[in-house]
CSV table of C-alpha atoms in Angstrom, one decimal:
chain,number,residue,atom,x,y,z
A,217,MET,CA,-148.1,238.2,-47.2
A,218,ILE,CA,-150.5,238.3,-50.1
A,219,SER,CA,-153.6,237.8,-47.9
A,220,SER,CA,-152.7,240.3,-45.3
A,221,PRO,CA,-154.2,243.5,-46.8
A,222,ALA,CA,-157.7,241.8,-46.9
A,223,PRO,CA,-158.3,241.2,-43.2
A,224,ARG,CA,-157.2,244.9,-42.6
A,225,SER,CA,-159.3,246.4,-45.3
A,226,GLY,CA,-162.4,246.9,-43.2
A,227,LEU,CA,-160.7,248.2,-40.1
A,228,PRO,CA,-160.9,252.0,-40.8
A,229,ARG,CA,-164.7,251.6,-41.3
A,230,THR,CA,-164.9,249.7,-38.0
A,231,TYR,CA,-163.1,252.2,-36.1
A,232,VAL,CA,-165.2,255.2,-37.5
A,233,MET,CA,-168.4,253.3,-36.7
A,234,ARG,CA,-167.0,252.6,-33.1
A,235,ALA,CA,-165.9,256.2,-32.7
A,236,ALA,CA,-169.2,257.7,-33.7
A,237,ASP,CA,-171.2,255.4,-31.6
A,238,ALA,CA,-168.9,255.8,-28.5
A,239,LEU,CA,-169.0,259.7,-28.7
A,240,ALA,CA,-172.7,259.7,-29.2
A,241,SER,CA,-173.2,257.5,-26.0
A,242,ALA,CA,-170.7,259.3,-24.0
A,243,THR,CA,-172.0,262.7,-24.8
A,244,ALA,CA,-175.6,261.8,-24.1
A,245,THR,CA,-174.7,260.0,-20.9
A,246,TYR,CA,-173.0,262.9,-19.2
A,247,ALA,CA,-175.1,265.8,-20.8
A,248,ILE,CA,-178.6,264.4,-19.8
A,249,PRO,CA,-178.2,264.7,-16.2
A,250,LEU,CA,-176.8,268.1,-16.6
A,251,LEU,CA,-179.7,269.1,-18.8
A,252,VAL,CA,-182.1,267.9,-16.1
A,253,LEU,CA,-180.2,270.0,-13.5
A,254,LEU,CA,-180.3,273.2,-15.7
A,255,THR,CA,-184.0,272.7,-16.5
A,256,THR,CA,-185.1,271.9,-12.9
A,257,GLY,CA,-182.4,273.1,-10.6
A,258,SER,CA,-182.9,269.9,-8.7
A,259,THR,CA,-179.9,267.7,-7.5
A,260,ALA,CA,-182.3,264.9,-6.6
A,261,LEU,CA,-183.8,264.7,-10.1
A,262,THR,CA,-180.3,264.9,-11.6
A,263,GLY,CA,-179.5,261.7,-9.6
A,264,VAL,CA,-182.9,260.1,-10.7
A,265,ALA,CA,-181.7,261.0,-14.4
A,266,PHE,CA,-178.5,259.1,-13.9
A,267,LEU,CA,-180.2,256.1,-12.3
A,268,LEU,CA,-182.7,256.0,-15.1
A,269,GLU,CA,-179.9,256.1,-17.7
A,270,TRP,CA,-178.0,253.1,-16.1
A,271,ALA,CA,-180.7,250.8,-15.0
A,272,PRO,CA,-181.9,250.3,-18.6
A,273,ARG,CA,-178.1,249.8,-19.6
A,274,LEU,CA,-177.8,246.8,-17.2
A,275,ALA,CA,-181.2,245.4,-18.4
A,276,ALA,CA,-180.1,245.7,-22.1
A,277,PHE,CA,-177.5,242.9,-21.6
A,278,ALA,CA,-180.3,240.5,-20.9
A,279,PHE,CA,-181.2,240.5,-24.6
A,280,ALA,CA,-178.6,242.5,-26.5
A,281,GLY,CA,-176.3,239.4,-27.0
A,282,SER,CA,-179.3,237.4,-28.1
A,283,LEU,CA,-180.2,240.0,-30.7
A,284,VAL,CA,-176.5,239.8,-32.1
A,285,ASP,CA,-176.4,236.1,-32.2
A,286,ARG,CA,-179.8,235.9,-34.1
A,287,TRP,CA,-179.5,238.8,-36.4
A,288,SER,CA,-175.7,239.5,-36.8
A,289,ALA,CA,-173.8,242.3,-35.2
A,290,GLY,CA,-173.7,244.6,-38.2
A,291,ARG,CA,-177.5,244.5,-38.7
A,292,VAL,CA,-178.2,245.1,-35.0
A,293,PHE,CA,-175.6,247.9,-34.8
A,294,ARG,CA,-177.0,249.7,-37.8
A,295,MET,CA,-180.7,249.4,-36.8
A,296,THR,CA,-179.8,250.5,-33.3
A,297,ASN,CA,-178.2,253.6,-34.2
A,298,LEU,CA,-181.1,254.3,-36.7
A,299,VAL,CA,-183.6,254.0,-33.9
A,300,ARG,CA,-181.4,256.1,-31.6
A,301,THR,CA,-181.3,258.8,-34.3
A,302,ALA,CA,-185.2,258.7,-34.6
A,303,VAL,CA,-185.5,258.9,-30.7
A,304,VAL,CA,-183.2,261.8,-30.5
A,305,ALA,CA,-185.1,263.6,-33.4
A,306,LEU,CA,-188.4,262.9,-31.6
A,307,ALA,CA,-187.1,264.1,-28.2
A,308,GLY,CA,-185.7,267.3,-29.8
A,309,SER,CA,-188.9,268.2,-31.6
A,310,VAL,CA,-191.0,267.7,-28.4
A,311,LEU,CA,-188.6,269.7,-26.4
A,312,LEU,CA,-188.9,272.6,-28.9
A,313,ALA,CA,-192.7,272.6,-28.5
A,314,LEU,CA,-192.5,272.5,-24.6
A,315,PRO,CA,-191.5,275.3,-22.3
A,316,SER,CA,-187.7,275.4,-21.3
A,317,ALA,CA,-188.7,274.1,-17.8
A,318,GLY,CA,-191.6,272.3,-16.3
A,319,THR,CA,-192.9,268.8,-15.4
A,320,MET,CA,-193.5,267.7,-18.9
A,321,THR,CA,-190.0,268.9,-20.1
A,322,THR,CA,-188.4,267.0,-17.3
A,323,GLY,CA,-190.4,263.8,-18.1
A,324,VAL,CA,-189.3,264.0,-21.8
A,325,VAL,CA,-185.6,264.4,-20.8
A,326,LEU,CA,-185.8,261.5,-18.3
A,327,THR,CA,-187.5,259.2,-20.8
A,328,PHE,CA,-185.0,260.1,-23.5
A,329,GLY,CA,-182.2,259.3,-21.1
A,330,ALA,CA,-183.6,255.9,-20.2
A,331,ALA,CA,-184.1,255.0,-24.0
A,332,SER,CA,-180.6,256.5,-24.9
A,333,GLY,CA,-179.0,254.3,-22.1
A,334,LEU,CA,-180.7,251.2,-23.4
A,335,LEU,CA,-179.7,251.8,-27.1
A,336,ALA,CA,-176.1,252.7,-26.1
A,337,GLU,CA,-175.6,249.2,-24.6
A,338,ILE,CA,-177.2,247.2,-27.4
A,339,SER,CA,-175.0,249.0,-29.9
A,340,PHE,CA,-172.0,248.5,-27.6
A,341,VAL,CA,-172.5,244.8,-27.7
A,342,ALA,CA,-172.9,244.7,-31.4
A,343,VAL,CA,-169.8,246.8,-32.0
A,344,GLU,CA,-167.7,244.9,-29.5
A,345,THR,CA,-168.7,241.7,-31.5
A,346,LEU,CA,-167.7,243.4,-34.8
A,347,GLY,CA,-164.2,244.3,-33.2
A,348,ALA,CA,-163.8,240.6,-32.2
A,349,GLU,CA,-164.5,239.5,-35.6
A,350,ALA,CA,-162.0,242.0,-37.1
A,351,GLY,CA,-159.4,240.8,-34.6
A,352,ARG,CA,-160.0,237.2,-35.4
A,353,ARG,CA,-159.2,238.0,-39.0
A,354,LEU,CA,-155.8,239.3,-38.0
A,355,GLY,CA,-154.9,236.1,-35.9
A,356,THR,CA,-152.0,236.8,-33.7
A,357,ALA,CA,-152.3,240.6,-34.2
A,358,ALA,CA,-155.7,240.9,-32.7
A,359,HIS,CA,-154.3,242.9,-29.9
A,360,ARG,CA,-153.8,245.9,-32.3
A,361,VAL,CA,-157.5,245.9,-33.0
A,362,GLN,CA,-158.3,245.8,-29.2
A,363,ALA,CA,-155.7,248.5,-28.5
A,364,THR,CA,-157.3,250.9,-31.0
A,365,GLN,CA,-160.9,250.1,-29.8
A,366,THR,CA,-159.9,250.6,-26.2
A,367,GLY,CA,-158.2,253.9,-27.0
A,368,ILE,CA,-161.4,255.0,-29.0
A,369,ASP,CA,-163.6,254.1,-25.9
A,370,GLN,CA,-161.4,256.0,-23.5
A,371,GLY,CA,-161.1,258.9,-25.9
A,372,ALA,CA,-164.8,259.1,-26.0
A,373,MET,CA,-165.1,259.1,-22.3
A,374,LEU,CA,-162.7,262.0,-22.1
A,375,ILE,CA,-164.2,264.1,-24.9
A,376,GLY,CA,-167.8,263.2,-24.4
A,377,PRO,CA,-168.4,265.1,-21.0
A,378,LEU,CA,-166.6,268.2,-22.5
A,379,LEU,CA,-168.5,268.2,-25.7
A,380,GLY,CA,-171.8,267.7,-23.9
A,381,GLY,CA,-171.1,270.5,-21.6
A,382,LEU,CA,-170.1,272.9,-24.5
A,383,LEU,CA,-173.1,271.9,-26.6
A,384,LEU,CA,-175.5,272.6,-23.8
A,385,THR,CA,-174.3,276.2,-23.6
A,386,ALA,CA,-175.6,276.5,-27.1
A,387,GLY,CA,-179.0,275.0,-26.1
A,388,PRO,CA,-180.5,271.5,-25.8
A,389,ALA,CA,-181.5,271.6,-29.5
A,390,VAL,CA,-177.9,271.8,-30.6
A,391,LEU,CA,-176.9,269.0,-28.2
A,392,LEU,CA,-179.5,266.7,-29.5
A,393,THR,CA,-178.7,267.5,-33.1
A,394,VAL,CA,-175.0,266.6,-32.7
A,395,VAL,CA,-176.0,263.3,-30.9
A,396,ALA,CA,-178.3,262.5,-33.7
A,397,LEU,CA,-175.7,263.2,-36.3
A,398,LEU,CA,-173.2,261.0,-34.6
A,399,ALA,CA,-175.7,258.2,-34.3
A,400,LEU,CA,-176.6,258.6,-37.9
A,401,THR,CA,-172.9,258.6,-39.0
A,402,ALA,CA,-172.4,255.3,-37.0
A,403,ALA,CA,-175.4,253.7,-38.9
A,404,ALA,CA,-174.3,255.1,-42.4
A,405,THR,CA,-170.8,253.7,-42.0
A,406,THR,CA,-171.9,250.3,-41.2
A,407,SER,CA,-170.9,248.0,-44.1
A,408,ALA,CA,-173.6,246.2,-45.8
A,409,ASP,CA,-172.1,242.9,-45.0
A,410,ALA,CA,-170.6,243.9,-41.5
A,411,GLY,CA,-170.9,240.9,-39.2
A,412,SER,CA,-173.1,239.0,-41.5
A,413,THR,CA,-170.7,236.9,-43.4
A,414,ASP,CA,-171.6,233.2,-43.0
A,415,HIS,CA,-173.9,234.4,-40.2
A,416,ARG,CA,-176.1,231.5,-38.9
A,417,PRO,CA,-179.0,232.7,-36.7
A,418,VAL,CA,-178.8,230.6,-33.4
A,419,PRO,CA,-181.1,230.3,-30.4
A,420,SER,CA,-179.3,232.4,-27.7
A,421,SER,CA,-180.0,233.8,-24.4
A,422,LEU,CA,-178.2,234.6,-21.1
A,423,LEU,CA,-178.4,231.1,-20.2
A,424,THR,CA,-176.7,230.1,-23.3
A,425,GLY,CA,-173.9,232.7,-22.5
A,426,TRP,CA,-173.7,231.3,-18.9
A,427,SER,CA,-173.4,227.8,-20.1
A,428,THR,CA,-170.7,228.6,-22.5
A,429,LEU,CA,-168.7,230.5,-19.8
A,430,ARG,CA,-168.9,227.6,-17.5
A,431,ARG,CA,-167.7,225.2,-20.1
A,432,THR,CA,-164.7,227.4,-21.0
A,433,PRO,CA,-162.4,227.4,-17.9
A,434,ALA,CA,-160.0,229.9,-19.4
A,435,LEU,CA,-162.7,232.4,-19.9
A,436,GLY,CA,-163.8,231.8,-16.2
A,437,TRP,CA,-160.2,232.6,-15.0
A,438,LEU,CA,-160.2,235.9,-17.3
A,439,VAL,CA,-163.5,237.1,-15.9
A,440,GLY,CA,-162.5,236.5,-12.3
A,441,GLY,CA,-159.4,238.7,-13.0
A,442,LEU,CA,-161.6,241.4,-14.6
A,443,VAL,CA,-164.0,241.3,-11.6
A,444,ALA,CA,-161.2,241.7,-9.0
A,445,SER,CA,-159.7,244.6,-11.1
A,446,ASN,CA,-162.9,246.3,-11.5
A,447,LEU,CA,-163.7,246.2,-7.9
A,448,THR,CA,-160.4,247.9,-7.0
A,449,LEU,CA,-161.0,250.5,-9.8
A,450,GLY,CA,-164.6,251.3,-8.6
A,451,VAL,CA,-163.5,251.6,-4.9
A,452,LEU,CA,-160.8,254.0,-6.1
A,453,GLN,CA,-163.1,256.1,-8.2
A,454,ALA,CA,-166.0,256.1,-5.6
A,455,ALA,CA,-163.4,257.2,-2.8
A,456,ALA,CA,-161.7,259.9,-4.9
A,457,PRO,CA,-164.0,262.8,-4.0
A,458,SER,CA,-163.8,261.9,-0.3
A,459,THR,CA,-160.0,261.3,-0.4
A,460,VAL,CA,-159.2,264.5,-2.3
A,461,VAL,CA,-161.7,266.8,-0.4
A,462,HIS,CA,-161.4,265.4,3.1
A,463,ARG,CA,-158.0,263.7,3.4
A,464,PHE,CA,-156.0,266.2,1.3
A,465,HIS,CA,-158.2,269.3,1.8
A,466,TYR,CA,-158.3,270.1,-1.8
A,467,SER,CA,-161.4,271.5,-3.7
A,468,SER,CA,-163.9,269.4,-5.8
A,469,VAL,CA,-162.4,270.9,-8.9
A,470,ALA,CA,-159.1,269.0,-7.9
A,471,VAL,CA,-161.1,265.6,-8.3
A,472,GLY,CA,-161.6,266.4,-12.0
A,473,ALA,CA,-158.0,267.3,-12.4
A,474,VAL,CA,-157.0,264.0,-10.9
A,475,TRP,CA,-159.2,262.0,-13.4
A,476,SER,CA,-158.1,264.1,-16.5
A,477,THR,CA,-154.5,263.3,-15.6
A,478,ALA,CA,-155.4,259.7,-15.2
A,479,ALA,CA,-157.5,259.5,-18.5
A,480,LEU,CA,-154.4,261.0,-20.5
A,481,ALA,CA,-152.2,258.4,-18.9
A,482,SER,CA,-154.5,255.5,-19.7
A,483,LEU,CA,-154.6,256.7,-23.4
A,484,LEU,CA,-150.9,256.8,-23.6
A,485,ALA,CA,-150.5,253.4,-21.9
A,486,VAL,CA,-153.0,251.9,-24.5
A,487,TRP,CA,-151.0,253.4,-27.3
A,488,ALA,CA,-147.8,251.9,-25.9
A,489,THR,CA,-149.4,248.5,-25.2
A,490,ARG,CA,-149.9,247.6,-28.8
A,491,ARG,CA,-146.2,248.1,-29.5
A,492,ALA,CA,-145.2,246.4,-26.3
A,493,ILE,CA,-147.1,243.3,-27.2
A,494,ASP,CA,-145.7,243.3,-30.7
A,495,ARG,CA,-142.1,243.2,-29.1
A,496,PHE,CA,-142.5,241.2,-25.9
A,497,GLY,CA,-145.6,239.2,-26.3
A,498,ILE,CA,-149.0,239.3,-24.6
A,499,TRP,CA,-148.2,237.3,-21.5
A,500,SER,CA,-145.2,239.5,-20.5
A,501,VAL,CA,-147.2,242.7,-21.1
A,502,GLY,CA,-150.1,241.4,-19.2
A,503,ALA,CA,-148.1,240.4,-16.2
A,504,ALA,CA,-146.2,243.8,-16.1
A,505,ALA,CA,-149.6,245.7,-16.4
A,506,ALA,CA,-151.2,243.7,-13.5
A,507,THR,CA,-148.0,244.3,-11.4
A,508,VAL,CA,-147.9,248.0,-12.0
A,509,SER,CA,-151.7,248.5,-11.5
A,510,THR,CA,-151.6,246.6,-8.2
A,511,ALA,CA,-148.5,248.3,-6.9
A,512,ALA,CA,-149.9,251.8,-7.8
A,513,CYS,CA,-153.2,251.0,-6.0
A,514,LEU,CA,-151.3,250.2,-2.9
A,515,ALA,CA,-149.5,253.6,-3.4
A,516,THR,CA,-152.8,255.5,-3.6
A,517,ALA,CA,-153.6,254.2,0.0
A,518,LEU,CA,-150.2,255.2,1.2
A,519,ALA,CA,-149.9,258.5,-0.7
A,520,PRO,CA,-148.5,261.2,1.7
A,521,GLY,CA,-150.0,264.1,-0.3
A,522,PHE,CA,-152.2,265.2,-3.1
A,523,SER,CA,-149.4,265.3,-5.8
A,524,ALA,CA,-148.2,261.7,-4.9
A,525,TYR,CA,-151.9,260.5,-4.9
A,526,THR,CA,-152.4,262.0,-8.3
A,527,VAL,CA,-149.5,260.3,-9.8
A,528,ALA,CA,-150.4,257.0,-8.2
A,529,VAL,CA,-154.0,257.2,-9.6
A,530,ALA,CA,-152.5,258.2,-13.0
A,531,VAL,CA,-150.3,255.0,-12.8
A,532,VAL,CA,-153.3,252.9,-11.7
A,533,MET,CA,-155.2,254.0,-14.7
A,534,ALA,CA,-152.2,253.4,-17.1
A,535,GLY,CA,-151.8,249.9,-15.9
A,536,ASP,CA,-155.6,249.2,-16.2
A,537,GLY,CA,-155.5,250.5,-19.7
A,538,ALA,CA,-152.8,248.1,-20.7
A,539,LEU,CA,-154.4,245.3,-18.8
A,540,THR,CA,-157.8,245.9,-20.6
A,541,VAL,CA,-156.0,245.6,-24.0
A,542,VAL,CA,-154.5,242.2,-22.9
A,543,LEU,CA,-157.7,240.7,-21.3
A,544,ARG,CA,-160.0,241.8,-24.0
A,545,THR,CA,-157.7,240.5,-26.6
A,546,LEU,CA,-157.8,237.1,-24.8
A,547,ARG,CA,-161.5,237.3,-24.3
A,548,SER,CA,-162.1,237.8,-28.0
A,549,ARG,CA,-160.0,234.6,-28.7
A,550,LEU,CA,-161.8,232.5,-26.0
A,551,ILE,CA,-165.5,233.2,-26.6
A,552,PRO,CA,-166.8,230.8,-29.3
A,553,VAL,CA,-168.1,232.4,-32.5
A,554,ARG,CA,-171.5,230.7,-32.0
A,555,ALA,CA,-173.4,232.5,-29.1
A,556,PHE,CA,-170.6,235.1,-29.1
A,557,GLY,CA,-173.1,237.9,-28.3
A,558,SER,CA,-174.8,236.2,-25.4
A,559,THR,CA,-171.5,235.1,-23.8
A,560,LEU,CA,-170.1,238.7,-24.2
A,561,ALA,CA,-173.2,239.9,-22.6
A,562,VAL,CA,-172.7,237.6,-19.5
A,563,THR,CA,-169.1,238.6,-19.1
A,564,ILE,CA,-169.9,242.3,-19.3
A,565,ILE,CA,-172.7,241.9,-16.5
A,566,LEU,CA,-170.2,240.0,-14.4
A,567,VAL,CA,-167.5,242.6,-14.7
A,568,LEU,CA,-169.9,245.5,-14.1
A,569,LEU,CA,-171.3,244.2,-10.9
A,570,PRO,CA,-168.3,245.2,-8.8
A,571,PHE,CA,-169.0,248.9,-9.5
A,572,PRO,CA,-172.2,249.1,-7.5
A,573,LEU,CA,-170.6,246.8,-4.8
A,574,ALA,CA,-167.8,249.5,-4.7
A,575,GLY,CA,-170.4,252.2,-4.1
A,576,ALA,CA,-171.8,250.3,-1.3
A,577,LEU,CA,-168.5,249.7,0.4
A,578,ILE,CA,-167.6,253.4,0.4
A,579,ALA,CA,-171.0,254.1,1.7
A,580,VAL,CA,-170.5,251.9,4.8
A,581,VAL,CA,-166.8,252.4,5.5
A,582,PRO,CA,-165.9,255.7,7.3
A,583,THR,CA,-163.6,258.1,5.7
A,584,ALA,CA,-160.7,257.2,7.9
A,585,GLY,CA,-161.0,253.5,6.9
A,586,ILE,CA,-160.8,254.2,3.1
A,587,PRO,CA,-157.1,253.7,2.9
A,588,HIS,CA,-157.4,250.4,4.6
A,589,LEU,CA,-160.1,249.5,2.2
A,590,LEU,CA,-158.0,250.3,-0.7
A,591,LEU,CA,-155.1,248.3,0.7
A,592,ALA,CA,-157.4,245.3,1.1
A,593,CYS,CA,-158.7,245.7,-2.5
A,594,ALA,CA,-155.3,246.0,-3.9
A,595,ALA,CA,-154.1,242.9,-2.1
A,596,LEU,CA,-157.3,241.1,-3.4
A,597,GLN,CA,-156.6,242.3,-7.0
A,598,GLY,CA,-153.0,241.0,-6.8
A,599,VAL,CA,-154.0,237.5,-5.6
A,600,ALA,CA,-156.8,237.5,-8.1
A,601,LEU,CA,-154.8,238.5,-11.1
A,602,SER,CA,-152.0,236.1,-10.2
A,603,ALA,CA,-154.5,233.4,-10.1
A,604,CYS,CA,-156.1,234.6,-13.4
A,605,PHE,CA,-152.9,234.6,-15.3
A,606,ALA,CA,-151.9,231.3,-13.9
A,607,GLY,CA,-155.1,229.8,-14.9
A,608,LEU,CA,-154.8,231.3,-18.4
A,609,ARG,CA,-151.3,230.0,-18.8
A,610,ARG,CA,-152.7,226.5,-18.0
A,611,HIS,CA,-155.0,226.9,-20.9
A,612,ARG,CA,-152.5,228.7,-23.2
A,613,THR,CA,-153.3,226.6,-26.2
A,614,ALA,CA,-156.9,227.9,-26.2
A,615,CYS,CA,-155.7,231.6,-25.6
A,616,GLU,CA,-153.3,231.6,-28.4
A,617,GLN,CA,-154.8,229.3,-31.0
A,618,PRO,CA,-155.6,231.4,-34.1
A,619,HIS,CA,-159.2,231.5,-35.2
A,620,ALA,CA,-160.0,229.3,-38.0
A,621,GLN,CA,-161.5,230.9,-41.1
A,622,VAL,CA,-163.9,228.0,-41.8
A,623,PRO,CA,-167.6,227.4,-40.9
A,624,THR,CA,-168.3,226.3,-37.3
A,625,PRO,CA,-169.3,222.7,-37.1
A,626,ARG,CA,-172.7,222.1,-35.6
A,627,ARG,CA,-171.1,220.1,-32.6
A,628,GLU,CA,-168.5,222.8,-31.7
A,629,PRO,CA,-170.6,224.4,-28.9
A,630,VAL,CA,-169.9,221.1,-26.9
A,631,GLN,CA,-166.4,221.9,-26.6
A,632,PRO,CA,-166.1,225.8,-26.9
A,633,ALA,CA,-162.6,225.9,-25.2
A,634,ASP,CA,-161.2,223.8,-28.0
A,635,ALA,CA,-162.8,226.0,-30.6
A,636,ARG,CA,-160.7,229.1,-29.6
């Protein structure tokens, strides 16, 4: 009881850091393609802007984890946001000197988008590592940190597009100023010793992370479950415009209404998950969330009308939000402290791969076949999540073992599953 306040003392600062960073990233992510559209009027260039934002994001995971392992998460987070502040300020200054439209202006915005996407993912890996360290200090209450962080991320995804659109009405300079202030806030609130306590720089790369993943069976089961869940979610997201417009004959505005409702349901589910885990335990909540998410996905494929479809999508996202808290909590316990950043980067790459695959599936499947595709994905998700939780239960000791507060022995990487 005496030691309990100490592990929690740095949590508010960690949450402020994450909130400022996530809102800066979400605002820029959704506002930059819109800025390109406003300055050029070209839908094609808007698509190029989106691509140029996301290609560097994926590339960032090749080295972001290594930076965190070598220099500490706190230092990488602070420096990344300071660099982002400088990049935003530079882009804003250049745009003020250029005409409101033109080739040069478009080039600057596209370049800024690419740099912004790269820095956003580096800071994400760093702040996710800091969150895992904070959860580690709480031991069996780590799910509370993960629930709060998931809520922050989803709140930023909900607020970011709205904030970006509103700021653009006042002009690009106002948008960039706010993004710069958010990045500067994230850097300024980083504790001087965040993530650097007893930090020992270690050689790290994606190969290091991949080797750790292969030597940690429980982590492999967890990643497999996340991959299957994200494939279903990606197919549902990619199919939503076609489903709403062509199947139910509603306008494109209704698509936004569906996802706004789903985002609210997800936030409420994340809030409830923290309390549910306190009362019923992580395994019961995880199994319930997987069941609800899978059943709701089946319901989206069979929904007779738009209202039923909207409710089903909201339930899918609520189940996915709860499942995210559970699996991220287990992931933070399973990844060894040494080489945490590189292993986290590998897991993120693997769980992101289903999203482009989902887009490809929607591209080749005719509109009439989308409900059948959703049914197949839901069935696959059910089987994969059942196998995931069965595999995790077989390694329950590794999943539930509290993290030791002692320096990591040199030989620990040989048996990373035992270290968790």
